[in-house]
Amino acid sequence: MVEKFINPYNFISFPKRKAAAYTDEDKHTGVIEYTITTKTPLFIPNSSSETAFKESDTIKEHKSYDFFSYTELDPGKRYENQYHIPVIPGSEMRGVVRNVYETLTDSCMGILNSEEYPVKRTPTRFNAGLLCRNGDGTIVLRSAESSSIGEKAFKGEMPRGFEKNRNGDEIKGKGYLLKWGMGVKKVRYHVFSLKNVREKGTPFSRDEIERKLLPVINSYLDQPALKDDNQYAYKEYKEDLENFLQGKGGMYFPVNYSTLANGVIYLSPATITKEASNNSVGMLAGAFSPCKEDFCPACDLFGHIGNNNDSKGSRIRFTDLYVTEKKEAKEYYLCDKKTLQALGGPKLGNTEFYLKRPDGATFWTYDYNVRNGRINVEPGELRGRKYYWHSRDGHIIEAEASKLNKTVRPVKAEVAFCGKLYFEGISKKQLNQLVWILNSGSENLGLKLGSGKPLGLGSVSCNVVQITERKIEVKNRMLEYAEVPSDINVTYEAAEFSSSVKEEFYKIAGLDSIPENMEITYPKDFTQKNKAIETGFSWFVENHGTVSGKKWASGREDIKIKRVLPKITSKELGMPYGGQEKPGNSFREKNNFNKNNFTAGFNKGKSQHKGGSFQKGKW
């Protein structure tokens, strides 16, 4: 029997078109009082200290956080046995409710990493090239020849002979130096020389070069297991590139390139490498990118920050949420602290999860797909809006403290908080929609709040307590003020939500959608079942085979993706753990596969109380 897991996230499909803002003219003002009850442990960081616990003293660069409270923590103190009354910032609820509101009203994705150009590994061997600055300041890419130079590396050390030189330096009679280490043991440095002195080359703007090269370099620099010598080499190449683009370096700079049939060109410092997509996430999201004009229902209600006349104020306000039952502070918490597994930013290069599989395709990216052994240059199709499954037991798998993960103090399950949502001048339709979302717990649906969502944290159930509308009327030439209760029993249909997303939303928002015996986890090997992930990257290696049956893929046309993320509505949501099939026939560059499927972007920057995660604005 093949053992299976369920990936922590899935996608709700986009509707056919984005909805326009409502035109209802009736206006309602008042307050919704509601409660949320934690169904799994919940964690929202108090970012006033990143060293709240002693693990930050024993492990270099390890960050530790207490739960959010109104207590300003002293970074110089440790809070092992000190507890504070937990508070949920209103901005956390606002972010979560907006996300759901956007989905159910066919609105835009207000928070999206629109300008990100995903980076994906490719087995194609790139060609040597030189960026050449013309006399008028324009830059062209010309083909080049590569040859080794200098002493051979000795016993794992870096090559010798050009330590004081920089990338792009002219080595007289030879060419232009390339020192970049490529993440492997480099035997010798190389020099690039022009292949054809009469070649005119392909023109590139500075912005184009930065967009195509910097994401690739940064993806290598973001690797958690990056060694110091490689890090230095990557940074040196990046600095030398920037100097060249600013006109501070020489007239030539070494790169590697690969060209598709329609003229799309990828740039990289390495020969066997990664490619930064030609299409950004925002380009592929199309109409569902954040509104700039023609506001959607969500931007119309929640507001939109734009330029000058494009900005729109919010008509709702969330208060902070407070515990409903007064106890000793310690009684609200699951434990003193937990060290979580490392989490990273979205791995958009995993196209088997983030993009729809084109019919008959063996391989696909944000720019092209391969069908019947031929490359078709066609934009990829995003799978939709990202949501996380609810864990049935909320069990937290602990990990050993390192610079890649966090130690936190979570609130336990079944703790209730109360809060208020004030609304002003909204329509009855908008009011009904907000009420349904905040009362979704009555249908056994949950929302995901706070940090650590992929690890099972943050499932909450929402219930409306009461709605009070404020009415001001003129009677007998006198203003009369009254507070009138409103009905909290609103159905999905009465709220006039989208019919196209209902089935998928109910499935992934269902608190009982996942069987209790199924582990919700990022892909990993069977040997790591119910344990912290150590080698999650190997699952993706195993998931890439070859069309030819050879051990190593010979090019883009030879890669074969085996499994894709099941749709939310699939009867079988499970995916096989890795390590349960015979090894071999997998796409992996020999000695050059970096463990970058689970990078530790989780520890970059302080928490922000908008949208419920350490990282903000990530699709």
Coordinates of C-alpha atoms in Angstrom, one line a residue, residues 406-603:
K406 CA 11.4 29.8 15.0
T407 CA 10.5 29.1 18.6
V408 CA 7.0 30.4 19.5
R409 CA 4.4 30.4 22.2
P410 CA 1.0 29.5 20.7
V411 CA -2.5 29.9 22.2
K412 CA -4.2 26.5 22.7
A413 CA -7.3 25.2 20.9
E414 CA -10.8 26.1 22.2
V415 CA -9.9 29.6 23.4
A416 CA -12.6 32.2 22.5
F417 CA -12.0 35.8 21.6
C418 CA -14.6 38.6 21.0
G419 CA -14.3 41.5 18.7
K420 CA -16.3 44.1 16.8
L421 CA -16.6 45.2 13.2
Y422 CA -17.9 48.7 12.7
F423 CA -19.4 49.5 9.3
E424 CA -20.5 52.9 7.9
G425 CA -22.6 53.6 4.8
I426 CA -22.5 50.1 3.3
S427 CA -25.4 48.4 1.4
K428 CA -27.6 45.7 2.8
K429 CA -25.9 43.3 0.4
Q430 CA -22.4 44.1 1.7
L431 CA -23.7 43.8 5.3
N432 CA -25.1 40.4 4.6
Q433 CA -21.9 39.3 3.0
L434 CA -19.8 40.3 6.0
V435 CA -22.3 38.7 8.4
W436 CA -22.1 35.4 6.5
I437 CA -18.3 35.3 6.6
L438 CA -18.2 36.2 10.4
N439 CA -20.9 33.6 11.0
S440 CA -19.4 30.8 8.8
G441 CA -18.7 28.7 11.9
S442 CA -22.4 27.9 12.1
E443 CA -21.8 25.8 8.9
N444 CA -18.7 24.1 10.3
L445 CA -16.5 26.2 8.2
G446 CA -13.2 27.8 9.4
L447 CA -10.9 30.6 8.6
K448 CA -7.1 30.5 8.8
L449 CA -5.5 33.1 11.0
G450 CA -2.0 34.0 12.1
S451 CA 1.4 32.3 11.3
G452 CA 2.3 28.7 10.7
K453 CA -0.8 27.9 8.6
P454 CA 1.0 25.1 6.7
L455 CA 1.9 23.4 10.0
G456 CA -1.7 23.1 11.2
L457 CA -1.9 26.3 13.2
G458 CA -4.5 29.0 13.0
S459 CA -7.8 27.3 12.3
V460 CA -10.6 29.4 13.9
S461 CA -14.4 29.2 13.9
C462 CA -16.3 32.5 13.6
N463 CA -19.8 33.2 15.0
V464 CA -21.8 36.4 15.1
V465 CA -23.3 37.4 18.4
Q466 CA -25.4 40.3 17.4
I467 CA -25.7 43.1 14.8
T468 CA -26.8 46.6 15.8
E469 CA -27.7 49.1 13.2
R470 CA -27.7 52.8 14.0
K471 CA -30.6 54.7 12.5
I472 CA -31.1 58.4 12.4
E473 CA -34.5 59.7 11.3
V474 CA -36.2 63.1 11.2
K475 CA -39.6 63.0 12.9
N476 CA -41.6 66.1 13.7
R477 CA -38.6 68.2 12.7
M478 CA -36.5 66.4 15.3
L479 CA -33.6 64.1 14.8
E480 CA -34.3 60.7 16.4
Y481 CA -31.5 58.2 17.0
A482 CA -32.2 54.5 17.4
E483 CA -30.2 51.2 17.7
V484 CA -32.0 48.4 15.9
P485 CA -31.0 44.8 15.9
S486 CA -30.5 43.0 12.6
D487 CA -30.9 39.4 11.5
I488 CA -27.8 37.3 11.8
N489 CA -29.2 34.3 9.9
V490 CA -27.9 34.9 6.4
T491 CA -27.4 32.1 3.9
Y492 CA -24.7 31.9 1.2
E493 CA -27.3 32.5 -1.5
A494 CA -28.9 35.4 0.4
A495 CA -25.5 37.0 0.6
E496 CA -25.4 36.8 -3.2
F497 CA -22.0 35.3 -3.3
S498 CA -20.3 33.7 -6.3
S499 CA -21.9 30.5 -7.4
S500 CA -18.8 29.3 -9.3
V501 CA -16.5 29.1 -6.2
K502 CA -19.0 27.8 -3.7
E503 CA -18.1 24.1 -4.0
E504 CA -14.4 24.6 -3.8
F505 CA -14.6 27.1 -0.9
Y506 CA -16.8 24.9 1.2
K507 CA -14.4 22.0 0.6
I508 CA -11.2 23.7 1.7
A509 CA -12.9 25.8 4.4
G510 CA -14.5 22.8 5.9
L511 CA -13.2 22.0 9.4
D512 CA -13.8 18.2 8.8
S513 CA -12.8 18.0 5.1
I514 CA -9.5 16.1 5.8
P515 CA -9.6 12.6 7.3
E516 CA -8.1 12.5 10.8
N517 CA -5.6 9.8 9.7
M518 CA -4.1 11.9 6.9
E519 CA -1.0 14.0 7.5
I520 CA -1.1 17.5 6.2
T521 CA 2.4 18.3 5.2
Y522 CA 4.7 19.7 2.5
P523 CA 6.0 16.9 0.3
K524 CA 8.5 14.7 1.9
D525 CA 9.8 11.1 2.0
F526 CA 8.0 8.3 3.7
T527 CA 10.7 7.9 6.3
Q528 CA 9.8 11.4 7.5
K529 CA 6.1 10.7 8.0
N530 CA 4.8 12.5 11.1
K531 CA 8.3 13.9 11.6
A532 CA 9.9 17.2 10.9
I533 CA 10.9 17.7 7.2
E534 CA 14.6 17.2 6.6
T535 CA 14.9 16.6 2.9
G536 CA 11.7 17.8 1.3
F537 CA 13.5 18.8 -1.9
S538 CA 14.0 15.1 -2.7
W539 CA 10.3 14.7 -3.3
F540 CA 10.4 17.2 -6.2
V541 CA 13.6 15.5 -7.6
E542 CA 11.7 12.2 -7.6
N543 CA 8.7 13.8 -9.2
H544 CA 10.8 14.9 -12.3
G545 CA 11.5 12.0 -14.6
T546 CA 12.6 11.9 -18.3
V547 CA 10.6 11.2 -21.5
S548 CA 13.6 9.3 -22.9
G549 CA 14.0 7.1 -19.8
K550 CA 17.5 8.2 -19.3
K551 CA 18.9 9.1 -15.9
W552 CA 19.5 12.7 -16.7
A553 CA 17.3 14.9 -18.8
S554 CA 18.9 16.1 -22.0
G555 CA 16.9 19.3 -22.3
R556 CA 13.6 21.0 -21.8
E557 CA 11.9 18.6 -24.2
D558 CA 13.0 15.5 -22.2
I559 CA 11.7 16.5 -18.7
K560 CA 8.5 14.7 -17.5
I561 CA 6.6 15.8 -14.5
K562 CA 4.9 12.8 -12.9
R563 CA 2.4 14.1 -10.4
V564 CA 0.4 17.3 -10.1
L565 CA -1.5 18.8 -7.1
P566 CA -5.0 17.3 -7.1
K567 CA -7.9 19.8 -7.5
I568 CA -9.8 20.7 -4.3
T569 CA -12.8 18.9 -5.5
S570 CA -11.0 15.6 -6.2
K571 CA -12.1 12.6 -4.3
E572 CA -8.5 11.6 -3.9
L573 CA -6.6 14.5 -2.3
G574 CA -3.6 12.4 -1.2
M575 CA -0.2 12.4 -2.8
P576 CA 2.4 9.6 -2.3
Y577 CA 5.3 10.2 0.0
G578 CA 8.6 10.1 -1.7
G579 CA 11.0 7.2 -1.4
Q580 CA 8.4 4.6 -2.2
E581 CA 9.4 3.9 -5.7
K582 CA 12.6 2.7 -7.3
P583 CA 15.3 5.3 -7.6
G584 CA 16.5 6.6 -11.0
N585 CA 14.9 8.2 -14.0
S586 CA 14.7 11.6 -12.3
F587 CA 15.7 15.0 -13.4
R588 CA 18.6 16.2 -11.3
E589 CA 21.7 18.0 -12.4
K590 CA 24.6 15.9 -11.2
N591 CA 26.4 17.7 -8.2
N592 CA 24.3 20.8 -8.9
F593 CA 20.9 20.3 -7.3
N594 CA 20.4 22.8 -4.5
K595 CA 18.1 22.3 -1.6
N596 CA 15.9 25.3 -2.4
N597 CA 12.4 23.8 -2.4
F598 CA 12.1 24.6 1.3
T599 CA 14.2 27.8 1.8
A600 CA 13.8 29.6 5.0
G601 CA 12.2 32.8 3.9
F602 CA 10.1 32.4 7.0
N603 CA 12.7 34.2 9.0

